[in-house]
Tab-separated table of N, CA and C in Angstrom:
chain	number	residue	atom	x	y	z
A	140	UNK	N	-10.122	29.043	9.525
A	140	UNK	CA	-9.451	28.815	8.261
A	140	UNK	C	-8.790	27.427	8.229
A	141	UNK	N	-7.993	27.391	9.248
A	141	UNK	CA	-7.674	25.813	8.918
A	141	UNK	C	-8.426	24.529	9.465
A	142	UNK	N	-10.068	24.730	9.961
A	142	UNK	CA	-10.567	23.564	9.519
A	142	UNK	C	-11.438	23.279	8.102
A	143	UNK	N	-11.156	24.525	7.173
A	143	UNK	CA	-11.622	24.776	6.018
A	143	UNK	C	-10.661	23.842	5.213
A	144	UNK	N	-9.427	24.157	5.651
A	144	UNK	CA	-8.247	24.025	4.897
A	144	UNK	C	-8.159	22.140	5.188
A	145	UNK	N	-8.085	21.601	6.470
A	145	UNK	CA	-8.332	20.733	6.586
A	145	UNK	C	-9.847	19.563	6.306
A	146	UNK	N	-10.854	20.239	5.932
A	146	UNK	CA	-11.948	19.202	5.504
A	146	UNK	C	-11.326	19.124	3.909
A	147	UNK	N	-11.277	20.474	3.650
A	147	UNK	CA	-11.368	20.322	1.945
A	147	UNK	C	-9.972	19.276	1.844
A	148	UNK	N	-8.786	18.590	2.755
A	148	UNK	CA	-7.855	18.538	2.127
A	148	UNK	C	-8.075	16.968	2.269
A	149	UNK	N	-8.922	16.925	4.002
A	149	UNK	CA	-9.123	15.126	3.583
A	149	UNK	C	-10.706	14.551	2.787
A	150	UNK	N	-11.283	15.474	2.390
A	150	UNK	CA	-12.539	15.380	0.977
A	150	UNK	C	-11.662	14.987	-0.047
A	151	UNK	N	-10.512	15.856	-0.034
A	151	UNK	CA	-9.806	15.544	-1.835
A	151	UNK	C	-8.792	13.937	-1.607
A	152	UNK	N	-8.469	13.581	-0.594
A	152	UNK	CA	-8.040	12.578	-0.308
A	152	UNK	C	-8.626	11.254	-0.351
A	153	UNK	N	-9.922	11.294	0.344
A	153	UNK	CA	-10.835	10.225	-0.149
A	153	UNK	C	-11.128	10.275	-0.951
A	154	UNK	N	-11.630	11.261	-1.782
A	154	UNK	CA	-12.184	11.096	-2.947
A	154	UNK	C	-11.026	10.491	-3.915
A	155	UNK	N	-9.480	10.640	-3.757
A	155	UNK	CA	-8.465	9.686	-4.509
A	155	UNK	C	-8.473	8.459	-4.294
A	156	UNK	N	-8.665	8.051	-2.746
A	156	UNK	CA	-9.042	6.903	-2.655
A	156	UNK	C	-10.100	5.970	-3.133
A	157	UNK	N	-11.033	6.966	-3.293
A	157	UNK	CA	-12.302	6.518	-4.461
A	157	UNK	C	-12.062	5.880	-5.958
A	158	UNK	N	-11.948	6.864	-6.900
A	158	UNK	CA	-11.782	7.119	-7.711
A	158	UNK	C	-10.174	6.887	-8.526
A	159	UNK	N	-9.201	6.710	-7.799
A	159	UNK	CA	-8.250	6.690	-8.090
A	159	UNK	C	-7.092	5.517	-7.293
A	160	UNK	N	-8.164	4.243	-7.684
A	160	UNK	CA	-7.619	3.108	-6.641
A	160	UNK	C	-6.134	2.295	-7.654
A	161	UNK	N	-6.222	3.170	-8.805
A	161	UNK	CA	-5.266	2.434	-9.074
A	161	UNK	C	-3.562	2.873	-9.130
A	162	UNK	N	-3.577	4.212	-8.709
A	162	UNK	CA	-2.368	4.939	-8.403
A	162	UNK	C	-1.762	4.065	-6.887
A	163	UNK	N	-2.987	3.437	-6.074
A	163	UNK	CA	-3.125	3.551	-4.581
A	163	UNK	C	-2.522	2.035	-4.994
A	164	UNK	N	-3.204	1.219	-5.346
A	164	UNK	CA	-2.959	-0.026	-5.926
A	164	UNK	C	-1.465	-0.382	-6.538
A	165	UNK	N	-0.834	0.512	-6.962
A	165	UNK	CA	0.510	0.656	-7.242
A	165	UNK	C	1.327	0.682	-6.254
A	166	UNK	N	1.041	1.429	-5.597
A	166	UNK	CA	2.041	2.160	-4.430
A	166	UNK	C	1.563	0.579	-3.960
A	167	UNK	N	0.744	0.361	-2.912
A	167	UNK	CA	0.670	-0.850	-1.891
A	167	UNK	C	1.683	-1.828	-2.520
A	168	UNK	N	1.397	-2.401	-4.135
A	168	UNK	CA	2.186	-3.258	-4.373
A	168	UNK	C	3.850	-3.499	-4.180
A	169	UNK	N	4.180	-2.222	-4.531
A	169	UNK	CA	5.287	-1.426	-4.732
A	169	UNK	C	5.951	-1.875	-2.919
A	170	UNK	N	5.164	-1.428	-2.047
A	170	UNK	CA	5.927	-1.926	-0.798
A	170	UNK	C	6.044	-3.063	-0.239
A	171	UNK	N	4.785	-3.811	-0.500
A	171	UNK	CA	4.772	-5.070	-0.799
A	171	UNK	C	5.712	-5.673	-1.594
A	172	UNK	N	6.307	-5.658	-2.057
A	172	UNK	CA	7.568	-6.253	-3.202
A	172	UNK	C	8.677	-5.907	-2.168
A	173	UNK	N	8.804	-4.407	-2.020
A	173	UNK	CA	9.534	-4.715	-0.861
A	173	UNK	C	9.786	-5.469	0.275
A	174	UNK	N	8.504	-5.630	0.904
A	174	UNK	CA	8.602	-6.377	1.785
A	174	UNK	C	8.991	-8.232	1.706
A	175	UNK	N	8.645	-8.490	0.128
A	175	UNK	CA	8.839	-9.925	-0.308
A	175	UNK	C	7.913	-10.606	0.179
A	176	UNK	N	6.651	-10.226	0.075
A	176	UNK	CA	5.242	-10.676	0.226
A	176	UNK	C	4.208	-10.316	-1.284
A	177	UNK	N	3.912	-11.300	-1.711
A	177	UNK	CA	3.208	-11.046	-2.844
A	177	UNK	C	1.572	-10.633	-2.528
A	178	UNK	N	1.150	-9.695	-3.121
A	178	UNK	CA	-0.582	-8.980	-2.793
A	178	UNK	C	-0.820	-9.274	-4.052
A	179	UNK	N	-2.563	-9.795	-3.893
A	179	UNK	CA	-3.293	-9.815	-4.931
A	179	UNK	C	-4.574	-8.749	-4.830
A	180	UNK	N	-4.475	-7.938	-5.744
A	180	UNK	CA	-5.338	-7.178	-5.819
A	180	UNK	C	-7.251	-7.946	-5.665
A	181	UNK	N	-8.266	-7.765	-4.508
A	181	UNK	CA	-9.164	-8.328	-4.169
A	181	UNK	C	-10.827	-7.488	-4.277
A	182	UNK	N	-11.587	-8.259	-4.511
A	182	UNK	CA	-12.874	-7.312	-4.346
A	182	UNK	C	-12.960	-6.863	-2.830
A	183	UNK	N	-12.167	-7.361	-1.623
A	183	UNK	CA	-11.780	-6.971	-0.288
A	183	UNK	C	-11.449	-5.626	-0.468
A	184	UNK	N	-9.975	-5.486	-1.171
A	184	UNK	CA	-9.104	-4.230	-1.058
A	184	UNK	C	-10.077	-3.335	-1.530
A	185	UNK	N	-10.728	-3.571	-2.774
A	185	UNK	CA	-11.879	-2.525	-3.397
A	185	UNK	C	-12.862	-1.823	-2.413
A	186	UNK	N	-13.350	-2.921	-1.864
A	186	UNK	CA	-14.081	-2.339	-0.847
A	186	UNK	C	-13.505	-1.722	0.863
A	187	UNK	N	-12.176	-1.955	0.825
A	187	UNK	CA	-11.607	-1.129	2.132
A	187	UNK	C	-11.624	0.112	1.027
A	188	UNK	N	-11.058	0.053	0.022
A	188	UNK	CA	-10.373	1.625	-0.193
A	188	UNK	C	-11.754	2.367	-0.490
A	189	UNK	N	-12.860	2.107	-0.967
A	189	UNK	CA	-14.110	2.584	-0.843
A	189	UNK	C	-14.543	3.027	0.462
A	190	UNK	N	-14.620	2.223	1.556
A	190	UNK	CA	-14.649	2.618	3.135
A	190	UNK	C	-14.169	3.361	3.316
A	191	UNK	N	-12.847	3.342	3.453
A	191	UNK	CA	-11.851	4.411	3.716
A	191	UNK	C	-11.852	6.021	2.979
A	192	UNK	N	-11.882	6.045	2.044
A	192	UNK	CA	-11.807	7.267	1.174
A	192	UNK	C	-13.755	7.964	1.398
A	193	UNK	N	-14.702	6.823	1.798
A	193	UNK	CA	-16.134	7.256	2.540
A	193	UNK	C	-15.838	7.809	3.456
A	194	UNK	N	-14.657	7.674	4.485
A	194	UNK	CA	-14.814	8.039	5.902
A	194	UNK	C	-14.194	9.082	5.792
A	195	UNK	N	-13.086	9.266	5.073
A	195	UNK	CA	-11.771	10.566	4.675
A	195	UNK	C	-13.139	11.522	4.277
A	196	UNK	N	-14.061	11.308	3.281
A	196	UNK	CA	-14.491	12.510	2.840
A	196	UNK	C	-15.979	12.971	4.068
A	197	UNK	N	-16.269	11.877	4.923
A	197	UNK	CA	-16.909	11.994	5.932
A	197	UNK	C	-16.596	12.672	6.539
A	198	UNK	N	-15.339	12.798	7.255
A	198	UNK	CA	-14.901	13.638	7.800
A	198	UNK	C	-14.370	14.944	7.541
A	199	UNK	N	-14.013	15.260	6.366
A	199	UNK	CA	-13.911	16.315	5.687
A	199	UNK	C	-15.010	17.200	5.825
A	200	UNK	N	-16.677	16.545	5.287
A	200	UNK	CA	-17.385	17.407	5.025
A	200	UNK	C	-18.099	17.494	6.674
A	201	UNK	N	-17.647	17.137	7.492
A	201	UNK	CA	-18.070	17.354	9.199
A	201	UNK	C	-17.160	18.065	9.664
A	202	UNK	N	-15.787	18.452	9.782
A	202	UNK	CA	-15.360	19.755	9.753
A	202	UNK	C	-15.651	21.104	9.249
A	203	UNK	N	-16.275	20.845	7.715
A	203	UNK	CA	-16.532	21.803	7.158
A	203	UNK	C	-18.042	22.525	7.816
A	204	UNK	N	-19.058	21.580	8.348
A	204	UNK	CA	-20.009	21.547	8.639
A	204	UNK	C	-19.783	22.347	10.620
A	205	UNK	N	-18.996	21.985	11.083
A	205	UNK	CA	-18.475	22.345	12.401
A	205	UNK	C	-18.110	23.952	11.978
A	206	UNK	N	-16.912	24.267	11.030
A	206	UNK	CA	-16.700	25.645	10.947
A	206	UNK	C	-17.926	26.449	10.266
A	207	UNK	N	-18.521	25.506	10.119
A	207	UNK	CA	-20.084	27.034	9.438
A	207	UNK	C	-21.332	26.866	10.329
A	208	UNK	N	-20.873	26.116	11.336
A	208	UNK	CA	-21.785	26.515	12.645
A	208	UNK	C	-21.443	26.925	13.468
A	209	UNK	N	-19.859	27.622	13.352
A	209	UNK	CA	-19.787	28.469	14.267
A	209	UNK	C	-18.959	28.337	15.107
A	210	UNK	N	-18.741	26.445	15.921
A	210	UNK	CA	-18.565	26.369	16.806
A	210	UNK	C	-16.609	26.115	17.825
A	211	UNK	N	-16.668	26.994	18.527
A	211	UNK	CA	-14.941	27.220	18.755
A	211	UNK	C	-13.960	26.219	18.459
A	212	UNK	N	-13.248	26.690	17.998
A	212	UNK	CA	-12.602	25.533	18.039
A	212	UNK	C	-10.925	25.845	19.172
């Protein structure tokens, strides 16, 4: 149960990171200001948070794939 609980939770995570780069894009700035370093939003950052939210749901659906084969955990 909880590597069910855990694929499905980092699938829904990347997939925010996907799809929802601009909530993510807020926040970074947001600490960034804090920090008193100015960020410019980049076709770079686009493509980490694409990577990243690929690998979050990579791994999600390879847990999920581990608990329906069975194997102990």
């Amino acid at each position: 149960m909880a590597l069910i609980l855990a694929g499905l939770l980092l699938m829904i995570y990347g997939y925010s990171r996907i799809y929802h780069k601009d909530f993510w894009w807020w926040d970074t700035v947001l600490l960034w200001q804090r920090l008193n370093r100015p960020l410019v939003r980049s076709a770079s950052w686009e493509r980490q948070q694409d990577l990243f939210g690929l690998f979050c749901m990579g791994v999600g659906v390879l847990l999920l794939v581990i608990f329906a084969a069975g194997a102990p955990v």
